[in-house]
Amino acid sequence: MMPQWNGIALGALAILSGYQQFRIYRIRRESKKREELFQIVTENAADMIALVDVKGHRLYNSPAYKRVLGYTAAELGGNILL
């Protein structure tokens, strides 16, 4: 009687594992879509958009900084005064 339960448990684990893999795939796909949309918006916006971490380090500067201020992303790479 014991080997039958082992088979059921292994089958359930296989199903759970497959479901988790499917969820991970969906999350990654949605994340990629959002990242692409963010890139389209920030690369084409007239506004100067910057992402900054909690320590004030610039993580991203939109191309509008170059168009408006004349500074490249590399030139703006330092800290922002908070």
mmCIF file of C-alpha atoms in Angstrom:
data_model
loop_
_atom_site.group_PDB
_atom_site.id
_atom_site.type_symbol
_atom_site.label_atom_id
_atom_site.label_comp_id
_atom_site.label_asym_id
_atom_site.label_seq_id
_atom_site.Cartn_x
_atom_site.Cartn_y
_atom_site.Cartn_z
ATOM 1 C CA MET A 1 0.000 0.000 0.000
ATOM 2 C CA MET A 2 2.886 2.386 0.715
ATOM 3 C CA PRO A 3 4.395 2.485 -2.838
ATOM 4 C CA GLN A 4 1.052 3.658 -4.255
ATOM 5 C CA TRP A 5 1.113 6.770 -2.030
ATOM 6 C CA ASN A 6 4.673 7.491 -3.084
ATOM 7 C CA GLY A 7 3.574 7.498 -6.710
ATOM 8 C CA ILE A 8 0.666 9.820 -5.965
ATOM 9 C CA ALA A 9 2.931 12.171 -4.019
ATOM 10 C CA LEU A 10 5.514 12.195 -6.828
ATOM 11 C CA GLY A 11 2.775 12.897 -9.374
ATOM 12 C CA ALA A 12 1.451 15.780 -7.284
ATOM 13 C CA LEU A 13 4.970 17.201 -6.935
ATOM 14 C CA ALA A 14 5.479 16.954 -10.696
ATOM 15 C CA ILE A 15 2.220 18.807 -11.335
ATOM 16 C CA LEU A 16 3.123 21.504 -8.794
ATOM 17 C CA SER A 17 6.570 21.876 -10.294
ATOM 18 C CA GLY A 18 5.131 22.248 -13.791
ATOM 19 C CA TYR A 19 2.638 24.838 -12.584
ATOM 20 C CA GLN A 20 5.367 26.853 -10.839
ATOM 21 C CA GLN A 21 7.499 26.796 -13.988
ATOM 22 C CA PHE A 22 4.541 28.050 -16.006
ATOM 23 C CA ARG A 23 3.952 30.895 -13.502
ATOM 24 C CA ILE A 24 7.638 31.875 -13.632
ATOM 25 C CA TYR A 25 7.493 31.905 -17.448
ATOM 26 C CA ARG A 26 4.385 34.162 -17.387
ATOM 27 C CA ILE A 27 5.911 36.562 -14.860
ATOM 28 C CA ARG A 28 9.096 36.881 -16.908
ATOM 29 C CA ARG A 29 7.116 37.462 -20.100
ATOM 30 C CA GLU A 30 4.990 40.178 -18.463
ATOM 31 C CA SER A 31 8.089 41.774 -16.961
ATOM 32 C CA LYS A 32 9.769 41.880 -20.369
ATOM 33 C CA LYS A 33 6.704 43.562 -21.895
ATOM 34 C CA ARG A 34 6.656 46.195 -19.154
ATOM 35 C CA GLU A 35 10.379 46.807 -19.534
ATOM 36 C CA GLU A 36 9.958 47.301 -23.289
ATOM 37 C CA LEU A 37 7.071 49.728 -22.708
ATOM 38 C CA PHE A 38 9.109 51.661 -20.125
ATOM 39 C CA GLN A 39 11.985 51.906 -22.596
ATOM 40 C CA ILE A 40 9.724 53.168 -25.385
ATOM 41 C CA VAL A 41 8.180 55.806 -23.127
ATOM 42 C CA THR A 42 11.409 57.049 -21.578
ATOM 43 C CA GLU A 43 13.417 57.042 -24.798
ATOM 44 C CA ASN A 44 10.805 59.113 -26.611
ATOM 45 C CA ALA A 45 9.494 61.402 -23.870
ATOM 46 C CA ALA A 46 10.314 65.099 -24.000
ATOM 47 C CA ASP A 47 10.551 65.128 -20.188
ATOM 48 C CA MET A 48 13.829 64.527 -18.434
ATOM 49 C CA ILE A 49 13.353 61.206 -16.625
ATOM 50 C CA ALA A 50 15.857 59.812 -14.150
ATOM 51 C CA LEU A 51 15.798 56.746 -11.944
ATOM 52 C CA VAL A 52 17.700 57.249 -8.714
ATOM 53 C CA ASP A 53 18.411 54.791 -5.902
ATOM 54 C CA VAL A 54 17.954 55.645 -2.220
ATOM 55 C CA LYS A 55 21.568 56.849 -1.974
ATOM 56 C CA GLY A 56 21.131 59.333 -4.806
ATOM 57 C CA HIS A 57 23.012 57.336 -7.453
ATOM 58 C CA ARG A 58 21.606 57.743 -10.916
ATOM 59 C CA LEU A 59 20.502 54.426 -12.382
ATOM 60 C CA TYR A 60 19.063 55.829 -15.601
ATOM 61 C CA ASN A 61 18.856 59.160 -17.428
ATOM 62 C CA SER A 62 16.528 59.590 -20.366
ATOM 63 C CA PRO A 63 17.887 60.933 -23.661
ATOM 64 C CA ALA A 64 15.963 64.178 -23.000
ATOM 65 C CA TYR A 65 18.814 65.226 -20.678
ATOM 66 C CA LYS A 66 21.093 65.388 -23.713
ATOM 67 C CA ARG A 67 18.501 67.221 -25.805
ATOM 68 C CA VAL A 68 17.583 69.750 -23.093
ATOM 69 C CA LEU A 69 20.790 70.235 -21.099
ATOM 70 C CA GLY A 70 23.413 68.979 -23.519
ATOM 71 C CA TYR A 71 24.785 66.370 -21.075
ATOM 72 C CA THR A 72 25.112 62.699 -21.931
ATOM 73 C CA ALA A 73 24.054 59.926 -19.556
ATOM 74 C CA ALA A 74 27.733 59.277 -18.807
ATOM 75 C CA GLU A 75 28.325 62.927 -17.913
ATOM 76 C CA LEU A 76 25.357 62.825 -15.531
ATOM 77 C CA GLY A 77 26.430 59.539 -13.991
ATOM 78 C CA GLY A 78 27.331 61.009 -10.563
ATOM 79 C CA ASN A 79 25.239 61.532 -7.489
ATOM 80 C CA ILE A 80 22.299 63.874 -7.245
ATOM 81 C CA LEU A 81 22.238 66.266 -4.329
ATOM 82 C CA LEU A 82 19.289 65.282 -2.158
#
